[in-house]
PDB file of C-alpha atoms and ligand atoms in Angstrom:
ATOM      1  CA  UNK O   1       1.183   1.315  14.116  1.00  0.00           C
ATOM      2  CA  UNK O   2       1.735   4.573  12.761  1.00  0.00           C
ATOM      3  CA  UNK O   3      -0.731   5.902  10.430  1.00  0.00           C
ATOM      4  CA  UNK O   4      -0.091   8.367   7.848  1.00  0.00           C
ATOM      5  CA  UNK O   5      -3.392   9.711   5.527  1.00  0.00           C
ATOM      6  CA  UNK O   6      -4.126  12.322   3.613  1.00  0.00           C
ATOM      7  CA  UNK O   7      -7.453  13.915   2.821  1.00  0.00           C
ATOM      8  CA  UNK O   8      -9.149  16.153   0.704  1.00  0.00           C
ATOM      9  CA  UNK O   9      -8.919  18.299  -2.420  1.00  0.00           C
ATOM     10  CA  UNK O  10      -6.258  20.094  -3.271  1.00  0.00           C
ATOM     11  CA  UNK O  11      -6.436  24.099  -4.261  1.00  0.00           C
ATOM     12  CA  UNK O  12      -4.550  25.307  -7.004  1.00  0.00           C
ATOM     13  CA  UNK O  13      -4.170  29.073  -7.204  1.00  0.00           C
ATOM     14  CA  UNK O  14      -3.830  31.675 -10.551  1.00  0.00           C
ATOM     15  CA  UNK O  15      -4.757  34.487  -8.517  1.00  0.00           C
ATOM     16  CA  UNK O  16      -5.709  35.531  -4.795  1.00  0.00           C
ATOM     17  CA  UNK O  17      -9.035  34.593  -5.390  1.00  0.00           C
ATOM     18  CA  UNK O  18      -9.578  31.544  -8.327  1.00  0.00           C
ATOM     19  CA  UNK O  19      -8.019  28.406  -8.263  1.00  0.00           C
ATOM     20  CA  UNK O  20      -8.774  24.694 -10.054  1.00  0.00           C
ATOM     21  CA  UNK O  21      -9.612  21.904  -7.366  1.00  0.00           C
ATOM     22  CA  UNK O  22     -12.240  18.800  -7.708  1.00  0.00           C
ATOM     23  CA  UNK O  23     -15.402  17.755  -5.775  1.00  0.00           C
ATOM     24  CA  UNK O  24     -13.294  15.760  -2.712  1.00  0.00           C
ATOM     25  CA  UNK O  25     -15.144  16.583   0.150  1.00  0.00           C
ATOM     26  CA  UNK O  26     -12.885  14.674   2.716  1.00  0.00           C
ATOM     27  CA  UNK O  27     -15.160  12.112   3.996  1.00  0.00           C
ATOM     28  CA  UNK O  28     -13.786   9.090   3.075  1.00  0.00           C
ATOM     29  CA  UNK O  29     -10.105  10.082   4.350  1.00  0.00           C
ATOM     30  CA  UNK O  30     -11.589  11.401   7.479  1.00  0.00           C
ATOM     31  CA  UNK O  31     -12.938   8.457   8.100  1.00  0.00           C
ATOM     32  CA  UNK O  32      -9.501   6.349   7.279  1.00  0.00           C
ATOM     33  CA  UNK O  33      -8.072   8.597  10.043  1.00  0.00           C
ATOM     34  CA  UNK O  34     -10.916   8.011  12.666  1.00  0.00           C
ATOM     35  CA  UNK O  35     -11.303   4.067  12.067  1.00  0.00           C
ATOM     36  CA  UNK O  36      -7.465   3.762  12.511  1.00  0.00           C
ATOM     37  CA  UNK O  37      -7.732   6.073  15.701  1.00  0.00           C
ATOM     38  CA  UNK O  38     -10.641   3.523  17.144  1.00  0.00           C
ATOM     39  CA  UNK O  39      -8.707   0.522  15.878  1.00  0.00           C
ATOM     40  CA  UNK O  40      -5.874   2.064  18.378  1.00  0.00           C
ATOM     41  CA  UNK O  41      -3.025   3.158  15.650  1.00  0.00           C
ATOM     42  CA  UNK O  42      -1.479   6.439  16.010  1.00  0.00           C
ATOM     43  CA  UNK O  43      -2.571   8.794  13.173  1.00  0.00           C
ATOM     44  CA  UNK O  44      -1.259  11.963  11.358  1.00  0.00           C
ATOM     45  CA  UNK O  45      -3.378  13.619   9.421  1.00  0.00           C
ATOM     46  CA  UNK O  46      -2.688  15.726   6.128  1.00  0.00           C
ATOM     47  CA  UNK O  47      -5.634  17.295   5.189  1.00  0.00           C
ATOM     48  CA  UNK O  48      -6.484  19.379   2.237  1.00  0.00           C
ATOM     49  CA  UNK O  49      -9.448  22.268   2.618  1.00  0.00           C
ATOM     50  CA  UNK O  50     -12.834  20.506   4.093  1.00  0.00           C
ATOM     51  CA  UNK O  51     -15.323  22.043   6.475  1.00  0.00           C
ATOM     52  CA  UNK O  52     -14.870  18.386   8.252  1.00  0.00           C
ATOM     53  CA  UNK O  53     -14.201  18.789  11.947  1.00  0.00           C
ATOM     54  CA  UNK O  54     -10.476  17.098  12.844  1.00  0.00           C
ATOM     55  CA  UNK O  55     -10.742  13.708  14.241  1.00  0.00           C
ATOM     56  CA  UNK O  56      -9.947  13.761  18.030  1.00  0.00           C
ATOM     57  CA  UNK O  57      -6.704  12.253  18.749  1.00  0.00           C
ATOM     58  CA  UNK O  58      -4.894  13.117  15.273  1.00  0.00           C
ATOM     59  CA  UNK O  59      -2.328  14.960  14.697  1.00  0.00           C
ATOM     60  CA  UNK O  60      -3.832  17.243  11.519  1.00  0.00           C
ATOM     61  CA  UNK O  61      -1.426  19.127   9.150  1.00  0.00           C
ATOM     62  CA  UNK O  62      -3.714  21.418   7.176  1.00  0.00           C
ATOM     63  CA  UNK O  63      -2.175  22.445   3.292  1.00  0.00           C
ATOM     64  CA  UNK O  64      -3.791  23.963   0.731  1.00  0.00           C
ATOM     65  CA  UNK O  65      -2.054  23.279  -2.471  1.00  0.00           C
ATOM     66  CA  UNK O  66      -0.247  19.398  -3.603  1.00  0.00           C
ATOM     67  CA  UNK O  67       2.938  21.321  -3.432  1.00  0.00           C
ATOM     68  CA  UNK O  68       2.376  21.730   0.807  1.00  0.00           C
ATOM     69  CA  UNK O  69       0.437  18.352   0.222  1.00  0.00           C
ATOM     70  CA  UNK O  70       3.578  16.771  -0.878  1.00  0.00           C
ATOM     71  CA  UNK O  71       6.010  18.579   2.031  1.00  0.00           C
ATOM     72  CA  UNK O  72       4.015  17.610   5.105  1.00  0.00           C
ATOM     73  CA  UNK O  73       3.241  13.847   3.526  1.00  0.00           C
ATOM     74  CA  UNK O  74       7.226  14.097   2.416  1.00  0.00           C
ATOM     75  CA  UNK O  75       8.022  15.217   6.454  1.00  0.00           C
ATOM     76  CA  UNK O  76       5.121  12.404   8.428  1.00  0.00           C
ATOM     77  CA  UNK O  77       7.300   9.416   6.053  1.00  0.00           C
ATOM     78  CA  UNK O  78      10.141   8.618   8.510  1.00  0.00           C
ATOM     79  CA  UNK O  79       6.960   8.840  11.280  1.00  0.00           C
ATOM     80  CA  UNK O  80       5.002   6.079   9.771  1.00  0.00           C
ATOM     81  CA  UNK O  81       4.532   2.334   8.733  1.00  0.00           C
ATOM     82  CA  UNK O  82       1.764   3.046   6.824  1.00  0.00           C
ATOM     83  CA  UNK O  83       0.790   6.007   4.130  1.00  0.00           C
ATOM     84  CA  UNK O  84      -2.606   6.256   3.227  1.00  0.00           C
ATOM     85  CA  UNK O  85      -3.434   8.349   0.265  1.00  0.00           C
ATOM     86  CA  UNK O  86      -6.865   9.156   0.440  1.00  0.00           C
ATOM     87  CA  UNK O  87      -6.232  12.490  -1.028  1.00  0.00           C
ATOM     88  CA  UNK O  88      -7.926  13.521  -4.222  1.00  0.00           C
ATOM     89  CA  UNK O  89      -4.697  15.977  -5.471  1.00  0.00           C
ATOM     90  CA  UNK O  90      -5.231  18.173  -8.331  1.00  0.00           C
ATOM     91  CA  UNK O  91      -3.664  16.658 -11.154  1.00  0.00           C
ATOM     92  CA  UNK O  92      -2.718  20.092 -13.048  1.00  0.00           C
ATOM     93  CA  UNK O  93      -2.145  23.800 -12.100  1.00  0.00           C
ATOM     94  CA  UNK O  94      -2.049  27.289 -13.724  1.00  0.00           C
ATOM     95  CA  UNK O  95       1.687  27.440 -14.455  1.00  0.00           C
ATOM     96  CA  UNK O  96       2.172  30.834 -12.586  1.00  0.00           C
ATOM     97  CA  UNK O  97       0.160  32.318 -10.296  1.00  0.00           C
ATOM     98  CA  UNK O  98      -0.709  36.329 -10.197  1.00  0.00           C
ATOM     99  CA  UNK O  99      -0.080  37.964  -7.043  1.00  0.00           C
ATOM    100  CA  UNK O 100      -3.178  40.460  -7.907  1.00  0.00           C
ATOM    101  CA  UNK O 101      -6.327  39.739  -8.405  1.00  0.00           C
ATOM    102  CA  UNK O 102      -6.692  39.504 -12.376  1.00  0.00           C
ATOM    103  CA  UNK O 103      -9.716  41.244 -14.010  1.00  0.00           C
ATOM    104  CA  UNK O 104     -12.001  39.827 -15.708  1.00  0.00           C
ATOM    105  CA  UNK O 105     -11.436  41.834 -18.655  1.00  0.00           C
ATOM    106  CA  UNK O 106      -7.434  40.894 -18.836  1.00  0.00           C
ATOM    107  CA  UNK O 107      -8.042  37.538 -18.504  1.00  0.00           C
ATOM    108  CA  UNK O 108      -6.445  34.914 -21.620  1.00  0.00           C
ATOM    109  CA  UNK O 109      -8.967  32.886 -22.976  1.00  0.00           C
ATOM    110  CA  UNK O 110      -6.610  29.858 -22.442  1.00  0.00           C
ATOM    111  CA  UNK O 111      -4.808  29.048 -19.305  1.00  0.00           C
ATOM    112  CA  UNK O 112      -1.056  28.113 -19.505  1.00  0.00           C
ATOM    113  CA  UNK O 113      -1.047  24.598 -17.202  1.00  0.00           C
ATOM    114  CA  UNK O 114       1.570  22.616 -15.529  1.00  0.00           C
ATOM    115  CA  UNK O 115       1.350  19.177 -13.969  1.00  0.00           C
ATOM    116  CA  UNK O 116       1.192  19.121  -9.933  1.00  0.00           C
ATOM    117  CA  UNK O 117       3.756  16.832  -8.432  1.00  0.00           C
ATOM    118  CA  UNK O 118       2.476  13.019  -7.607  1.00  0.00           C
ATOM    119  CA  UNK O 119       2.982  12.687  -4.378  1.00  0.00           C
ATOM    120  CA  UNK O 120       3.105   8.924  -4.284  1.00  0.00           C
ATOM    121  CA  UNK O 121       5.456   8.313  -7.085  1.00  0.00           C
ATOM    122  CA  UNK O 122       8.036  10.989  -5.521  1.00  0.00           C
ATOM    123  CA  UNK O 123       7.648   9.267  -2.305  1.00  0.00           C
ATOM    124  CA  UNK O 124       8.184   5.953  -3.757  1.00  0.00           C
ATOM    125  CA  UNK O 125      11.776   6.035  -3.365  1.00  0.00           C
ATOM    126  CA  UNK O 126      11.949   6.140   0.272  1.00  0.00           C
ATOM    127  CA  UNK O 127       9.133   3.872   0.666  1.00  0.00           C
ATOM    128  CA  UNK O 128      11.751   0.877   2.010  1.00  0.00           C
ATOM    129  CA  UNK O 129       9.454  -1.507   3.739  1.00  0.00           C
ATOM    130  CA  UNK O 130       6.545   0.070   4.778  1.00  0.00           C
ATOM    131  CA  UNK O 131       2.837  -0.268   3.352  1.00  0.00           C
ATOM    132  CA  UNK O 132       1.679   2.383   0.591  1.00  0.00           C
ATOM    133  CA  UNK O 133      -2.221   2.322  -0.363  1.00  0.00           C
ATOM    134  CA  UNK O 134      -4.037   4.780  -2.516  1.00  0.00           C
ATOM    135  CA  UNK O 135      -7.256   5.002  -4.034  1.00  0.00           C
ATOM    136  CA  UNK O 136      -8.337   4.922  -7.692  1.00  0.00           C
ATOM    137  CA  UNK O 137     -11.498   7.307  -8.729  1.00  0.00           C
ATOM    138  CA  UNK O 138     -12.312   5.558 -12.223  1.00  0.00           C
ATOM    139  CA  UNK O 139     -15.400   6.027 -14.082  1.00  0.00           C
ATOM    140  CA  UNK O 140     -14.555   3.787 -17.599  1.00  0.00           C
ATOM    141  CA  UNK O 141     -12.291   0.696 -18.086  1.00  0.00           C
ATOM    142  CA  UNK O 142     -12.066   0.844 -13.956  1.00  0.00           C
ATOM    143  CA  UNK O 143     -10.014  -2.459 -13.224  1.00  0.00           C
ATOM    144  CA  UNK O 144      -7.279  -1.808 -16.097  1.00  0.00           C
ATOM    145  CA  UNK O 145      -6.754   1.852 -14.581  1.00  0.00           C
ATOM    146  CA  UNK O 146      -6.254   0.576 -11.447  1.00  0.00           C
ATOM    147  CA  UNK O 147      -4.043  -2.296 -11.839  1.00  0.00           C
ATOM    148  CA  UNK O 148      -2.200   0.064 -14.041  1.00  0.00           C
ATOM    149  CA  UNK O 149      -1.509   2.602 -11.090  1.00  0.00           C
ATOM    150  CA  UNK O 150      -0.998  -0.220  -8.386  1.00  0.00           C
ATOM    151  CA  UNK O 151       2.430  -0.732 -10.362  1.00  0.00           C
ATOM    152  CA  UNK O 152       3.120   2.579 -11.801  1.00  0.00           C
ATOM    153  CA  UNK O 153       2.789   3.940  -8.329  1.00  0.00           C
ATOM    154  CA  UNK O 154       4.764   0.805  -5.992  1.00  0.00           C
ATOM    155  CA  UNK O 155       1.533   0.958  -4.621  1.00  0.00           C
ATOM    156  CA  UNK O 156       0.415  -3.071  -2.082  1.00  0.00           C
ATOM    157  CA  UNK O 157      -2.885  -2.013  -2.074  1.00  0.00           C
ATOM    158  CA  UNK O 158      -5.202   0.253  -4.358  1.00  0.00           C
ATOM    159  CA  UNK O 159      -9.157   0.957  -3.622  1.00  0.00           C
ATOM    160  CA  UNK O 160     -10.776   1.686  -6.502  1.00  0.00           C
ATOM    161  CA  UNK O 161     -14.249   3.610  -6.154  1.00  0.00           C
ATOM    162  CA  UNK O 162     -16.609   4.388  -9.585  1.00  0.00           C
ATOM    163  CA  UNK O 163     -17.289   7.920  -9.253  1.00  0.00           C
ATOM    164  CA  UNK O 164     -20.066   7.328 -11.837  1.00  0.00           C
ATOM    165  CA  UNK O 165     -22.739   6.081  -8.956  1.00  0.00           C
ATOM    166  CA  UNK O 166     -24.611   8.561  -7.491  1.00  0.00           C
ATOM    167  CA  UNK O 167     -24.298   6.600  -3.755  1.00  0.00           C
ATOM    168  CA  UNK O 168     -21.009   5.989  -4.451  1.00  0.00           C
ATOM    169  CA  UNK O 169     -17.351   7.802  -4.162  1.00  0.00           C
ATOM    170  CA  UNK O 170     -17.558  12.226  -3.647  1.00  0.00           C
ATOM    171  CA  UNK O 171     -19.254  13.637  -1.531  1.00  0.00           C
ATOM    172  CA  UNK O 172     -21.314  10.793  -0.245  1.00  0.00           C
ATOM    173  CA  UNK O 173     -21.625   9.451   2.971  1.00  0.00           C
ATOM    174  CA  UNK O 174     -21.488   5.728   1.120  1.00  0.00           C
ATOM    175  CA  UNK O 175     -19.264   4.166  -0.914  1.00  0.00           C
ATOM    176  CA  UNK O 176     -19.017   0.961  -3.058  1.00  0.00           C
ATOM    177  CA  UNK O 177     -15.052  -0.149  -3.438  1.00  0.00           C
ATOM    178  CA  UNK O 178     -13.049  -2.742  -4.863  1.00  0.00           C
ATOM    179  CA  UNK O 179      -9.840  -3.650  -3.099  1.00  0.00           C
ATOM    180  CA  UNK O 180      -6.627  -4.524  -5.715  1.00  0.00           C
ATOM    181  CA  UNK O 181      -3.735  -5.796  -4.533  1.00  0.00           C
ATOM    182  CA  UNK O 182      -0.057  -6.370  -5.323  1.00  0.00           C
ATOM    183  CA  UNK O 183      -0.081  -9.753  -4.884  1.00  0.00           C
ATOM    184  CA  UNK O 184      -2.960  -9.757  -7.373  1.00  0.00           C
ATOM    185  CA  UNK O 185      -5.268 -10.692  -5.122  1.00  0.00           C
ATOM    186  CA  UNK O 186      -8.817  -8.661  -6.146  1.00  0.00           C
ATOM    187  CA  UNK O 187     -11.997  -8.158  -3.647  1.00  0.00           C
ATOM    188  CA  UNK O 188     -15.549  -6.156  -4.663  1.00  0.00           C
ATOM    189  CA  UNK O 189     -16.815  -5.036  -1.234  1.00  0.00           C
ATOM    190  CA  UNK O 190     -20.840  -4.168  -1.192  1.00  0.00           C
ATOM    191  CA  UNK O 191     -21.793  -0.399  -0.965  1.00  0.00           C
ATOM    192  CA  UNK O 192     -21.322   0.294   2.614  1.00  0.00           C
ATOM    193  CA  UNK O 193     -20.872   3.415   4.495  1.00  0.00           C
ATOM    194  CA  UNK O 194     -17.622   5.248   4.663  1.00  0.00           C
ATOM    195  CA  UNK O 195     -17.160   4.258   8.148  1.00  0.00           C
ATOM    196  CA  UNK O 196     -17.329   0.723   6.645  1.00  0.00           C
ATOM    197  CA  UNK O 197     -15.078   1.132   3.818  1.00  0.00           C
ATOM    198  CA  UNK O 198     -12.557   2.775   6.256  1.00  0.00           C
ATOM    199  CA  UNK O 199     -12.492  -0.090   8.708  1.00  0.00           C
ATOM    200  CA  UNK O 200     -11.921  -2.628   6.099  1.00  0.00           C
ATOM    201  CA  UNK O 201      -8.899  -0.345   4.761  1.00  0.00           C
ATOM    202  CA  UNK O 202      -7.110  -0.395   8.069  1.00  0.00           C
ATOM    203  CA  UNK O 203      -7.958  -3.991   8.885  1.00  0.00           C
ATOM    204  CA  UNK O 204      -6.134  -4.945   5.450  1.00  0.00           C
ATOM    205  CA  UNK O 205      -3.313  -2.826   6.268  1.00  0.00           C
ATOM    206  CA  UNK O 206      -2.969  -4.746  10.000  1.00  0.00           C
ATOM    207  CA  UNK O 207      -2.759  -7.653   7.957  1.00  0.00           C
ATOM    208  CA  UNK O 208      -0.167  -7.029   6.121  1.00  0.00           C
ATOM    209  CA  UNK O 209       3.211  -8.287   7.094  1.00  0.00           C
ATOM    210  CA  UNK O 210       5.232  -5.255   8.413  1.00  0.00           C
ATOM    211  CA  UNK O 211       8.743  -5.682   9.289  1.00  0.00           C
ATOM    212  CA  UNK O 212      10.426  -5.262  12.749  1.00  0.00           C
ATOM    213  CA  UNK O 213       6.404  -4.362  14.142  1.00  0.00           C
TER     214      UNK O 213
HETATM  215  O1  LIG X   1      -3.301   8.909 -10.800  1.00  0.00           O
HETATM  216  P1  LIG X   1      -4.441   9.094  -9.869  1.00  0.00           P
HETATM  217  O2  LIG X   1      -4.634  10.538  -9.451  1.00  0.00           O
HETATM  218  O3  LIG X   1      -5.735   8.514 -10.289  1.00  0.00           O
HETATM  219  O4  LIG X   1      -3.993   8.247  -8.592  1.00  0.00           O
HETATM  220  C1  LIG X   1      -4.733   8.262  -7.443  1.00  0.00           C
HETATM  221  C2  LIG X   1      -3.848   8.009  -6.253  1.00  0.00           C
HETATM  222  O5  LIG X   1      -2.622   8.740  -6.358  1.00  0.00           O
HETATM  223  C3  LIG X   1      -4.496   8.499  -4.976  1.00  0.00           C
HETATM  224  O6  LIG X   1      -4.095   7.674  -3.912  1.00  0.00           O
HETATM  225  C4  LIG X   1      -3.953   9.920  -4.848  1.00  0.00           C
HETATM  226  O7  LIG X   1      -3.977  10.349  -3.508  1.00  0.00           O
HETATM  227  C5  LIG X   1      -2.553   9.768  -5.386  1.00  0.00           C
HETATM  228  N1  LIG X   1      -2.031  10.973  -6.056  1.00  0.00           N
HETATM  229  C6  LIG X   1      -0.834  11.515  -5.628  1.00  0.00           C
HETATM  230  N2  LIG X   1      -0.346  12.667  -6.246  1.00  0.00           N
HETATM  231  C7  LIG X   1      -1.008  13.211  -7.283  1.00  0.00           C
HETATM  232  C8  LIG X   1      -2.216  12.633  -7.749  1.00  0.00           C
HETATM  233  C9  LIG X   1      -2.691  11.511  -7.099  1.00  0.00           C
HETATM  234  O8  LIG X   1      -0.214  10.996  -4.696  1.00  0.00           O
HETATM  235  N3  LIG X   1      -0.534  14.322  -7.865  1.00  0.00           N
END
């Protein structure tokens, strides 16, 4: 199949130097995009800034900010069967951005904000029949959040990490998931390494019935 995933922060500019981001360090979509590679899919790669060396055999779009997040995941659509959203996209950004750096002294004490686009719900449309999953970062009330963005976001399958552990979700090279799917089905996988967690994501995804494939 063809594999679609994104990885990553985003970066959100207000000046040449400043910008609001999160604590994504790319692991867990790199390794979505090297399991699907071993598993013998054909992957493109969207990745966000990491210091993660590209996973040999991808094809690896490199943005900065979810506006150039959305465009290449917007262009790899028609590509793929399946879009995996591994992406941790900034969910807000200043609302203009200065083309100086601004000093220190100038600065507001408040910062005018505007949402970022969400990727998944503007792709959405054009989904047709292929298979969306995303991931859920939840620290409270974890299973209602999620099942509340598997709808919201036409999503068949959401994984759902608590970023609360320690061992678990950023920047760790383990992770402890719970699989939710659309046809309600729910799974709570032990903590395993990423590798793990990624090779349970794609095997899920081969199992799921895909038109015309
Ligand atoms: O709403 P929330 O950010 O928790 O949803 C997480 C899922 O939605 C992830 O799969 C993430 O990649 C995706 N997302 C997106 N566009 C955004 C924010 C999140 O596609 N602006």
């Amino acid at each position: 199949m063809n594999i679609l995933v994104t990885a990553g922060p985003t970066r959100e500019f207000m000046d040449p130097v400043r910008y609001l981001s999160n604590r994504s360090s790319g692991k867990m979509g790199y390794a979505v995009a090297r399991q699907a590679l071993a598993r013998g899919h054909a992957v493109r790669l969207v990745s966000g800034p990491v210091t993660l060396p590209p996973p040999t055999g991808a094809s690896v779009s490199r943005v900065t900010s979810a506006e150039e997040m959305l465009a290449a995941t917007q262009e790899g659509l028609a590509w793929c069967q399946v879009l995996i959203m591994v992406a941790a996209v900034a969910d807000w950004r200043p609302a203009s951005i200065s083309s100086s750096k601004l000093k220190k002294e100038g600065m507001p004490s408040m910062l005018p904000l505007e949402r970022t686009p969400d990727i998944l719900s503007r792709l959405a449309a054009d989904k047709g029949s292929r298979c969306f999953v995303g991931f859920a970062a939840e620290t409270d009330d974890a299973e209602r959040h999620a099942r509340a963005k598997l709808a919201a976001k036409q999503l068949d399958l959401i994984v759902m990490n608590d970023v609360s552990r320690a061992d678990a979700g950023f920047e760790a090279d383990t992770n402890q998931v719970s699989f939710f799917s659309a046809d309600g089905a729910f799974q709570a996988l032990p903590l395993m390494s990423k590798d793990e967690v990624a090779d349970r994501i794609v095997a899920w995804v081969e199992a799921f019935p895909h038109d015309g494939l």
